[in-house]
Tab-separated table of C-alpha atoms and ligand atoms in Angstrom:
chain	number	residue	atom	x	y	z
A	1	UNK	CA	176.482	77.221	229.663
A	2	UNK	CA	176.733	78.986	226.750
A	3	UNK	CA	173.531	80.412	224.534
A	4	UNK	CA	173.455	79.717	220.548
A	5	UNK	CA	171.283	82.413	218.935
A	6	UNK	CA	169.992	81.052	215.209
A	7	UNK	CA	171.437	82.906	212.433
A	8	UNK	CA	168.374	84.511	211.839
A	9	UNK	CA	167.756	86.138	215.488
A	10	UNK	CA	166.834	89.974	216.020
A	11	UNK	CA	168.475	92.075	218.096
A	12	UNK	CA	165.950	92.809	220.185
A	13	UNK	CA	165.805	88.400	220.540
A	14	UNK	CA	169.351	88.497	221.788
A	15	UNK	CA	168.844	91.690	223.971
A	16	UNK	CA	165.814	89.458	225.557
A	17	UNK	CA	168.432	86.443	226.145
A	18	UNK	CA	171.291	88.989	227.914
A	19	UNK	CA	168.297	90.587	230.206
A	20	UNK	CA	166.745	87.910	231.361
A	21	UNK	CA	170.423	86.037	232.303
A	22	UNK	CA	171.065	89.413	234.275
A	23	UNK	CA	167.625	89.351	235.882
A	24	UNK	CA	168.777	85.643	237.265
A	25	UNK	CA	172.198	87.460	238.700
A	26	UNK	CA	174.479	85.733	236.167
A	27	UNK	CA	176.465	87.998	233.674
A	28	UNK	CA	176.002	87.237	229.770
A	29	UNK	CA	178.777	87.539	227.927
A	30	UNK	CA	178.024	88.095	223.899
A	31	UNK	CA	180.429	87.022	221.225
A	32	UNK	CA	178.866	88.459	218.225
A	33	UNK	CA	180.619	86.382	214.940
A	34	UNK	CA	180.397	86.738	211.450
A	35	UNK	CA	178.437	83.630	211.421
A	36	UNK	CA	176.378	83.814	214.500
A	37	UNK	CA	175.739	85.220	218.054
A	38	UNK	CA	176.788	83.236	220.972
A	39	UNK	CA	176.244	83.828	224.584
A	40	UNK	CA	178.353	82.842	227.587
A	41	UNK	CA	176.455	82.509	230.667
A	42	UNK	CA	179.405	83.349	233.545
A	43	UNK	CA	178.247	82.357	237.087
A	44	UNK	CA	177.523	79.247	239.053
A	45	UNK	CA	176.140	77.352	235.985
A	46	UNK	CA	175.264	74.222	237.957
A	47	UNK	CA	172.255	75.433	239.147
A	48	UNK	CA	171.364	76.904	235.910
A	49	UNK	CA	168.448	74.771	233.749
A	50	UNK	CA	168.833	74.642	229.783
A	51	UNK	CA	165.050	74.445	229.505
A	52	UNK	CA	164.590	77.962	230.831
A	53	UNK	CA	166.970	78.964	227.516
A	54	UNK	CA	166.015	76.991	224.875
A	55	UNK	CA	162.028	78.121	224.747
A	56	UNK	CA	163.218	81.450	224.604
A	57	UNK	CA	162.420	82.535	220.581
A	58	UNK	CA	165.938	83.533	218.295
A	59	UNK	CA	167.489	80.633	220.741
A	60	UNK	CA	168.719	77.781	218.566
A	61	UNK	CA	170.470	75.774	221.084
A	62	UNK	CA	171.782	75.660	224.400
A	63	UNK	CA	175.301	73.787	225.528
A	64	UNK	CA	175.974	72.897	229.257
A	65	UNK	CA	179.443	72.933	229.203
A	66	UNK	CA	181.285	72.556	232.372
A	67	UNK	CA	184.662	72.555	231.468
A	68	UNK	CA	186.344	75.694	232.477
A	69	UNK	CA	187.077	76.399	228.423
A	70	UNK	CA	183.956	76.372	226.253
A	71	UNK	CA	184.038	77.517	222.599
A	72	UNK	CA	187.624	75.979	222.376
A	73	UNK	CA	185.401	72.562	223.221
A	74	UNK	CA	184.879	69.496	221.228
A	75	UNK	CA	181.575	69.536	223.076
A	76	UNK	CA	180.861	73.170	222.063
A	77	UNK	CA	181.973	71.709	218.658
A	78	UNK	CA	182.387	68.080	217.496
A	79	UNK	CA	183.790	68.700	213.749
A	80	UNK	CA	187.410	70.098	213.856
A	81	UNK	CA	188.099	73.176	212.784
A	82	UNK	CA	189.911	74.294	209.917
A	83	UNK	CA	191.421	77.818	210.001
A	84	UNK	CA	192.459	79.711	206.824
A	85	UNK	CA	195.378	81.781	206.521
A	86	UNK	CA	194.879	84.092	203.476
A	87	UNK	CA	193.878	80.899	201.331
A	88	UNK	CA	196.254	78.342	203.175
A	89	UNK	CA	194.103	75.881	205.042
A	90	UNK	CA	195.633	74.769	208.604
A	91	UNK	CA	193.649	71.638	210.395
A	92	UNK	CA	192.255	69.959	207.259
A	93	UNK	CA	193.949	67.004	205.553
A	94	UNK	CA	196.810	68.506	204.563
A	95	UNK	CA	199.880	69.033	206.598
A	96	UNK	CA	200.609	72.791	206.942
A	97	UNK	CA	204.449	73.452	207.909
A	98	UNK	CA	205.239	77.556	208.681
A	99	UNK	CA	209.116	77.916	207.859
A	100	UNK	CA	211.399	80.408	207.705
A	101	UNK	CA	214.414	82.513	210.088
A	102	UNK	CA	213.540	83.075	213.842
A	103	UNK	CA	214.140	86.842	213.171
A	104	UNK	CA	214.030	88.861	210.427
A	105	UNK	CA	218.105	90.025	210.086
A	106	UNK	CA	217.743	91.414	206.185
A	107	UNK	CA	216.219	91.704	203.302
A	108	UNK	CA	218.507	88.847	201.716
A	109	UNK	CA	218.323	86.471	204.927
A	110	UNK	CA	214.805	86.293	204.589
A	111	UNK	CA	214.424	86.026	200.733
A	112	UNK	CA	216.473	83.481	200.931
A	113	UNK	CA	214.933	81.310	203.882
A	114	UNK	CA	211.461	82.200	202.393
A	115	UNK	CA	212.391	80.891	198.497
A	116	UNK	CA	213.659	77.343	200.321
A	117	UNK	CA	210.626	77.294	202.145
A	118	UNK	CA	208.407	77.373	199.013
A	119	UNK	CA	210.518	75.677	196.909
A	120	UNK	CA	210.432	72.629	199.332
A	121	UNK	CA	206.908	73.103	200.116
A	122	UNK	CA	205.832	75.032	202.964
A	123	UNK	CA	202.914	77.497	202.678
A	124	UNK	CA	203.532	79.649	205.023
A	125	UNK	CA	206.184	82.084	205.765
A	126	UNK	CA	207.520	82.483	209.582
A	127	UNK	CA	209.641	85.482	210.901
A	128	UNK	CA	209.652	88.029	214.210
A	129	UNK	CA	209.763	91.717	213.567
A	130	UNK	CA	209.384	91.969	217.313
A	131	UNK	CA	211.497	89.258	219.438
A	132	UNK	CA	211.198	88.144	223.013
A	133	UNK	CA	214.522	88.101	224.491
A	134	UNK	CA	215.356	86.894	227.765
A	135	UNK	CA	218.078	89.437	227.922
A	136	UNK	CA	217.933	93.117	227.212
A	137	UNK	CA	221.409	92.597	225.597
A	138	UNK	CA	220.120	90.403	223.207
A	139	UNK	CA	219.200	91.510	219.483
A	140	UNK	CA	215.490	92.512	219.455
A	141	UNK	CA	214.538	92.352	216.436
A	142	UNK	CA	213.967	94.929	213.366
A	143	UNK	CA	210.732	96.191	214.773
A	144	UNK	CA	209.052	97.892	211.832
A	145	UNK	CA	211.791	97.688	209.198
A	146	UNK	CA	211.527	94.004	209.869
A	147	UNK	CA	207.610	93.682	208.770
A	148	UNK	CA	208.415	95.881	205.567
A	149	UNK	CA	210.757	93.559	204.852
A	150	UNK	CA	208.842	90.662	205.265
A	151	UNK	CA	205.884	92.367	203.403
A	152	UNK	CA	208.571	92.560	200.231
A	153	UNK	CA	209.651	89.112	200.550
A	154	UNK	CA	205.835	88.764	200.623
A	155	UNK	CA	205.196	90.071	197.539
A	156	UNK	CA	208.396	88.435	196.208
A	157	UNK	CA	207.550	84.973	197.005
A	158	UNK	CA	204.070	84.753	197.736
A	159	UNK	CA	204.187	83.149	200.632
A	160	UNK	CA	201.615	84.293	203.855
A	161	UNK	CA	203.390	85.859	206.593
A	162	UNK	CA	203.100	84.551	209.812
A	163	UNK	CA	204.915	86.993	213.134
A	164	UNK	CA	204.748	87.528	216.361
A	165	UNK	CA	203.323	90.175	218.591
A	166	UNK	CA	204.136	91.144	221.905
A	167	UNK	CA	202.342	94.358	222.694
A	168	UNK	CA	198.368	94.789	222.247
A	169	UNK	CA	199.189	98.317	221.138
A	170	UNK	CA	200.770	96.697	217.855
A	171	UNK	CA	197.899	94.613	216.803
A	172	UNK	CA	196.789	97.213	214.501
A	173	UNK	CA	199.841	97.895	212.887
A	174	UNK	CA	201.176	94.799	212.960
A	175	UNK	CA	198.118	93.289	211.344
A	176	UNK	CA	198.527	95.612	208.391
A	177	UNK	CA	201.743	93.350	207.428
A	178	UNK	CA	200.848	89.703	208.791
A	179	UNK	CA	197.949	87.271	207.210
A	180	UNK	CA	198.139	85.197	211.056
A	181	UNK	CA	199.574	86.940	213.972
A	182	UNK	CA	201.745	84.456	216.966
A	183	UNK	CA	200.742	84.987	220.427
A	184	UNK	CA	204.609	83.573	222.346
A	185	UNK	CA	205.021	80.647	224.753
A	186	UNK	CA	206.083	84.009	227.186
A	187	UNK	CA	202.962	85.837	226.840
A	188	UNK	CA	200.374	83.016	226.501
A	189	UNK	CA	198.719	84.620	229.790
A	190	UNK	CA	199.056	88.039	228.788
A	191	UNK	CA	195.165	88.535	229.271
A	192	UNK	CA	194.809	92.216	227.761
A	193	UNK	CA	196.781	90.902	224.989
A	194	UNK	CA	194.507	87.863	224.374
A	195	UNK	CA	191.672	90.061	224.302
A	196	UNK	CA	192.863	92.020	221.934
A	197	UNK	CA	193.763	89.527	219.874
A	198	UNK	CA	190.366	88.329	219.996
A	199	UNK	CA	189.053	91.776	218.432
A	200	UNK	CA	191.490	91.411	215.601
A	201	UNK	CA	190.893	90.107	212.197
A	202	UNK	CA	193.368	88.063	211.546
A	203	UNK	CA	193.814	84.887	212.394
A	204	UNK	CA	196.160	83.862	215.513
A	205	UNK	CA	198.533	80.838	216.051
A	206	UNK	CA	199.121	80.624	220.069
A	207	UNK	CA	202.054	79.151	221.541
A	208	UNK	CA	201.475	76.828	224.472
A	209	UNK	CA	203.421	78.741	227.548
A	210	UNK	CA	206.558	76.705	228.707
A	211	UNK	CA	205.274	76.244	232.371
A	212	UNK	CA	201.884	76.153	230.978
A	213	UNK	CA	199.020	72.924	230.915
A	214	UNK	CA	197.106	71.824	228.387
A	215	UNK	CA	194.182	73.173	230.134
A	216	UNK	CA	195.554	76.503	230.443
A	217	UNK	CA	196.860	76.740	226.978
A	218	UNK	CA	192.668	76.076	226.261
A	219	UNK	CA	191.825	78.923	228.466
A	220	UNK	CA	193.646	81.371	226.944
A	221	UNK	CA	192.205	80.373	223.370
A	222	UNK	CA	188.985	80.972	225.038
A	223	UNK	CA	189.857	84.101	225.966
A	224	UNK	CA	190.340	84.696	221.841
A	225	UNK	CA	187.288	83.293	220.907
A	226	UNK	CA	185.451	84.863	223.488
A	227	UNK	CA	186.197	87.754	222.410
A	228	UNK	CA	185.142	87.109	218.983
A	229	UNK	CA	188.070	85.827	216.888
A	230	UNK	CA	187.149	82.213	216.015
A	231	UNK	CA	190.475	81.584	214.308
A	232	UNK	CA	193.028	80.242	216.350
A	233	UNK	CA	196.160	77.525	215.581
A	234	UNK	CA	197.407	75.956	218.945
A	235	UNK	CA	200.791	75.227	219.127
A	236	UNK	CA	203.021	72.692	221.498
A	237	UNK	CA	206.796	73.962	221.567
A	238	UNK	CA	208.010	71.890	224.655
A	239	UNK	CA	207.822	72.641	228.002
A	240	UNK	CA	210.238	73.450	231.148
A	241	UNK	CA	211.107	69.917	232.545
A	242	UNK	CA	214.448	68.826	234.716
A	243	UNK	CA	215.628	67.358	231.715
A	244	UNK	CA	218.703	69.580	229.676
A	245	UNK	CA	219.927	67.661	226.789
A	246	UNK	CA	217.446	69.449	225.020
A	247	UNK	CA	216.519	73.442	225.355
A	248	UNK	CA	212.592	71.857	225.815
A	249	UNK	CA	210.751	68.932	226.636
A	250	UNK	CA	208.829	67.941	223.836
A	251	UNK	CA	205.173	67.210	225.018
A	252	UNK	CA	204.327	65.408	222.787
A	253	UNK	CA	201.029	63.624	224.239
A	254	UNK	CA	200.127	66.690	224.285
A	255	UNK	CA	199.144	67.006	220.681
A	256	UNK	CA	196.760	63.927	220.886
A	257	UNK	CA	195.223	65.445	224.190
A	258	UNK	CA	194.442	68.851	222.578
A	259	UNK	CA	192.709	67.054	219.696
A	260	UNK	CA	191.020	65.345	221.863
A	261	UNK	CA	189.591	68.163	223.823
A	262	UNK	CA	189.491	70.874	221.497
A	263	UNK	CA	188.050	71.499	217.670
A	264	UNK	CA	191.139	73.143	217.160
A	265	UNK	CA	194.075	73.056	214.823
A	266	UNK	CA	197.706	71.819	216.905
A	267	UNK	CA	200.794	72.282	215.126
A	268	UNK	CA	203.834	71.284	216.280
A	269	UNK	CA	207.734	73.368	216.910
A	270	UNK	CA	210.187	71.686	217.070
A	271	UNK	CA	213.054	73.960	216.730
A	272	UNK	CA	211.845	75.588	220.432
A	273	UNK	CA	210.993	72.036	221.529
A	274	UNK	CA	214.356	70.907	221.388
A	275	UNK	CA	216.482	73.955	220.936
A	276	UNK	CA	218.829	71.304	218.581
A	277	UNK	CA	219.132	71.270	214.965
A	278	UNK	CA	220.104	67.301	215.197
A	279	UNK	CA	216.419	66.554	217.084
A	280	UNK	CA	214.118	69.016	214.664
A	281	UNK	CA	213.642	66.337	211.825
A	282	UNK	CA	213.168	63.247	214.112
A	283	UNK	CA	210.424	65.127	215.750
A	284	UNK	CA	208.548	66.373	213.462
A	285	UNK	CA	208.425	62.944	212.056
A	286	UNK	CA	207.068	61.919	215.489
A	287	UNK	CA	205.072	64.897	215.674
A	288	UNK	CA	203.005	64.373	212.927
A	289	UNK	CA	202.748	61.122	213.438
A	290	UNK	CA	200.441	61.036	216.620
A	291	UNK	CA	198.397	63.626	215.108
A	292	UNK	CA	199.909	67.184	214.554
A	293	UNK	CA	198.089	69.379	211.927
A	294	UNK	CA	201.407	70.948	210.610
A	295	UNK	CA	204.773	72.344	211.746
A	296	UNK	CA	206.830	75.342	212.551
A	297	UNK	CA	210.096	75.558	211.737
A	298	UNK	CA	213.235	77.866	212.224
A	299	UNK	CA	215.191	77.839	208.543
A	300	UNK	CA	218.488	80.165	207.991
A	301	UNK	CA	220.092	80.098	204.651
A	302	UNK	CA	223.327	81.067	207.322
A	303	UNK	CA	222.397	79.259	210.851
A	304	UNK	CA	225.728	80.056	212.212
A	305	UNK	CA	225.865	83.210	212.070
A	306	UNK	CA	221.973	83.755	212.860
A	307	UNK	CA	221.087	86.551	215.098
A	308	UNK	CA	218.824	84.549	217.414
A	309	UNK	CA	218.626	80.672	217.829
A	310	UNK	CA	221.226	79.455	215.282
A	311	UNK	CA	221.708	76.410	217.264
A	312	UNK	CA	217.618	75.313	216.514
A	313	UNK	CA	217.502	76.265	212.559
A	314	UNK	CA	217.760	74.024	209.799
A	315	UNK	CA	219.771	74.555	207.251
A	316	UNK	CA	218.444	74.751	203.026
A	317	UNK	CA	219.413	71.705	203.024
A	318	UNK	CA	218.187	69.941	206.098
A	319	UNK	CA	214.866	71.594	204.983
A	320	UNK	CA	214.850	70.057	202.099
A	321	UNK	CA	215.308	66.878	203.729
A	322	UNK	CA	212.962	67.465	206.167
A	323	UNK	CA	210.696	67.889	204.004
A	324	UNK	CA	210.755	64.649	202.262
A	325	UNK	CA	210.534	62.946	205.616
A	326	UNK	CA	207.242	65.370	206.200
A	327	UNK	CA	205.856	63.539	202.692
A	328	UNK	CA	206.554	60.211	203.653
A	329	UNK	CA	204.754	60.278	207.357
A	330	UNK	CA	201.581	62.547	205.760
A	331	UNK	CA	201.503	59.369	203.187
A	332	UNK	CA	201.486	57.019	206.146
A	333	UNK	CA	199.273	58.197	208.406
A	334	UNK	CA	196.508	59.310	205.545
A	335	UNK	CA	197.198	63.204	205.166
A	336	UNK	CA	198.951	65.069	202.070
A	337	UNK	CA	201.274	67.954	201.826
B	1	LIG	C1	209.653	81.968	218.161
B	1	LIG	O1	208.781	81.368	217.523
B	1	LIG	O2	210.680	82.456	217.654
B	1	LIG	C2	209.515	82.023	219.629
B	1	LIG	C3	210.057	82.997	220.348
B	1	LIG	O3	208.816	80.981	220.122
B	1	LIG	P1	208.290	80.681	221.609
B	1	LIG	O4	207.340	81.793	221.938
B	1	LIG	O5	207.632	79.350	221.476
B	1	LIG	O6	209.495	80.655	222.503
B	2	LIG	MN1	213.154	81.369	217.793
């Protein structure tokens, strides 16, 4: 059940609210946002009655949700949500597509991905600083170099930077480069780093885990929002199946399910989804299609000589045309670019 204080409530009203769901042996749990205060009543809420909330005064409203994820809810919220990314609206009408290298190699790799990427139209600029490998042998990325880099490409191109994180004690730092900050498919159930991620101010797209459900790709948004970041971008980037012709199986009902569930944004990957530069265009186009709210796309001025997932990225070229094809399904199913 979760508690919605009005925007006007005291603190002493929401003080009232947390003691008196202690005094009945459940544990409050406060999400204090910029707009208002919500309160998560954790316990056995089935034998828990609204009434007893909602005459309490500063109370505006009182949700019995029983699904295990709450704020991520379309119950919780009906309208969907759009999340801004330093001015670039993701979830709204418009098709957002995130482009650029899987890792940041140079300064003239990235310039380069990150002028295609405007000049065909994306609006946000994609690129990891700090990679996930599966082997220790593998490149790991620039680290730090590779955010100043990023951050002068930034300035060079005006284009949003979007990277991943894979340690909470980066978030700060991190932060001070990035406008949205990616949460991996690997550590999608990295709890401590969720919760920090939820005390951060910038907004946070999170990669569905590749042996993860739908359900728990919701539960660890709610870990976000619950602790206090409203602004997260879901993300389906194929899953671990018995199938290898492709390095992912693209969920793809997936997209339609999350909408269905949750107020939030789902964009779609399908460079990781199919781990083949041949597949990326055909599914995007199907992607967006049943619903997604934008892409995410590996670009590499060079793909064959690409540090880290060559194979996946599009060239300038198949950007470009990519790109068309994005235009043309937007037009069709009612959305702009
Ligand atoms: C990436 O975006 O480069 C990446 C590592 O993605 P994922 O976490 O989905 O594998
Ligand atoms: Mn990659």
């Amino acid at each position: 059940m979760i508690v919605v204080m009005s925007r006007k409530a005291t603190s002493e009203q929401i003080n009232d609210v947390l003691a008196r769901i202690k005094s009945m042996g459940y544990r409050p749990h406060l999400s204090q946002g910029e707009e208002r205060t919500i309160i998560g009543i954790i316990g056995n809420e089935r034998k828990l009655d609204p009434d007893q909330f909602t005459i309490i005064s500063g109370v505006e409203n009182v949700i019995p949700i029983l699904k295990p994820f709450k704020m991520a809810s379309r119950d919780f919220k009906s309208e969907q949500s759009i999340i801004k990314v330093n001015g670039v609206h993701i979830g709204g009408n418009t098709i957002a597509v995130i482009a650029g290298p899987c890792a940041v190699e140079s300064y003239e790799q990235t310039l380069k991905a990150a002028q295609a990427a405007k000049r065909y139209g994306a609006t946000l600029l994609r690129g990891g600083a700090f990679k996930p490998r599966t082997s220790p042998y593998s490149f790991q990325g620039k680290g730090r170099e590779g955010l100043e880099i990023l951050a002068q490409v930034k300035k060079e191109v005006g284009l949003p930077i979007v990277t991943e994180v894979l340690a909470a004690e980066d978030v700060d730092m991190i932060s001070e480069y990035a406008d949205m900050l990616q949460l991996g498919a690997r550590n999608m159930q990295n709890f401590a780093l969720l919760e920090r991620l939820g005390k951060c101010n910038r907004p946070i797209l999170l990669k569905r885990g590749m042996m993860s459900t739908v359900e728990e790709l919701l539960m660890s948004a709610e870990y976000i929002l619950a602790n206090g970041n409203p602004n997260v971008v879901l993300c389906e980037r194929g899953i671990r199946t018995f199938e290898t012709s492709t390095r992912n199986t693209p969920d793809l009902a997936a997209i339609p399910v999350v909408k269905k569930l949750s107020h939030l944004p789902v964009i779609f990957d399908p460079s990781h989804a199919t781990g083949r530069r041949d597949l990326v265009i055909p599914m995007t186009a199907a992607a967006l299609a049943c619903g997604a709210d934008g892409i995410i796309v590996e670009i590499h001025p060079w793909p064959d000589e690409a540090l880290c997932d060559g194979p996946q990225s599009l060239t300038i070229e198949l950007f470009a045309e990519m790109m068309e094809k994005v235009a043309k399904i937007a037009a069709a199913v009612g959305r702009s670019t």
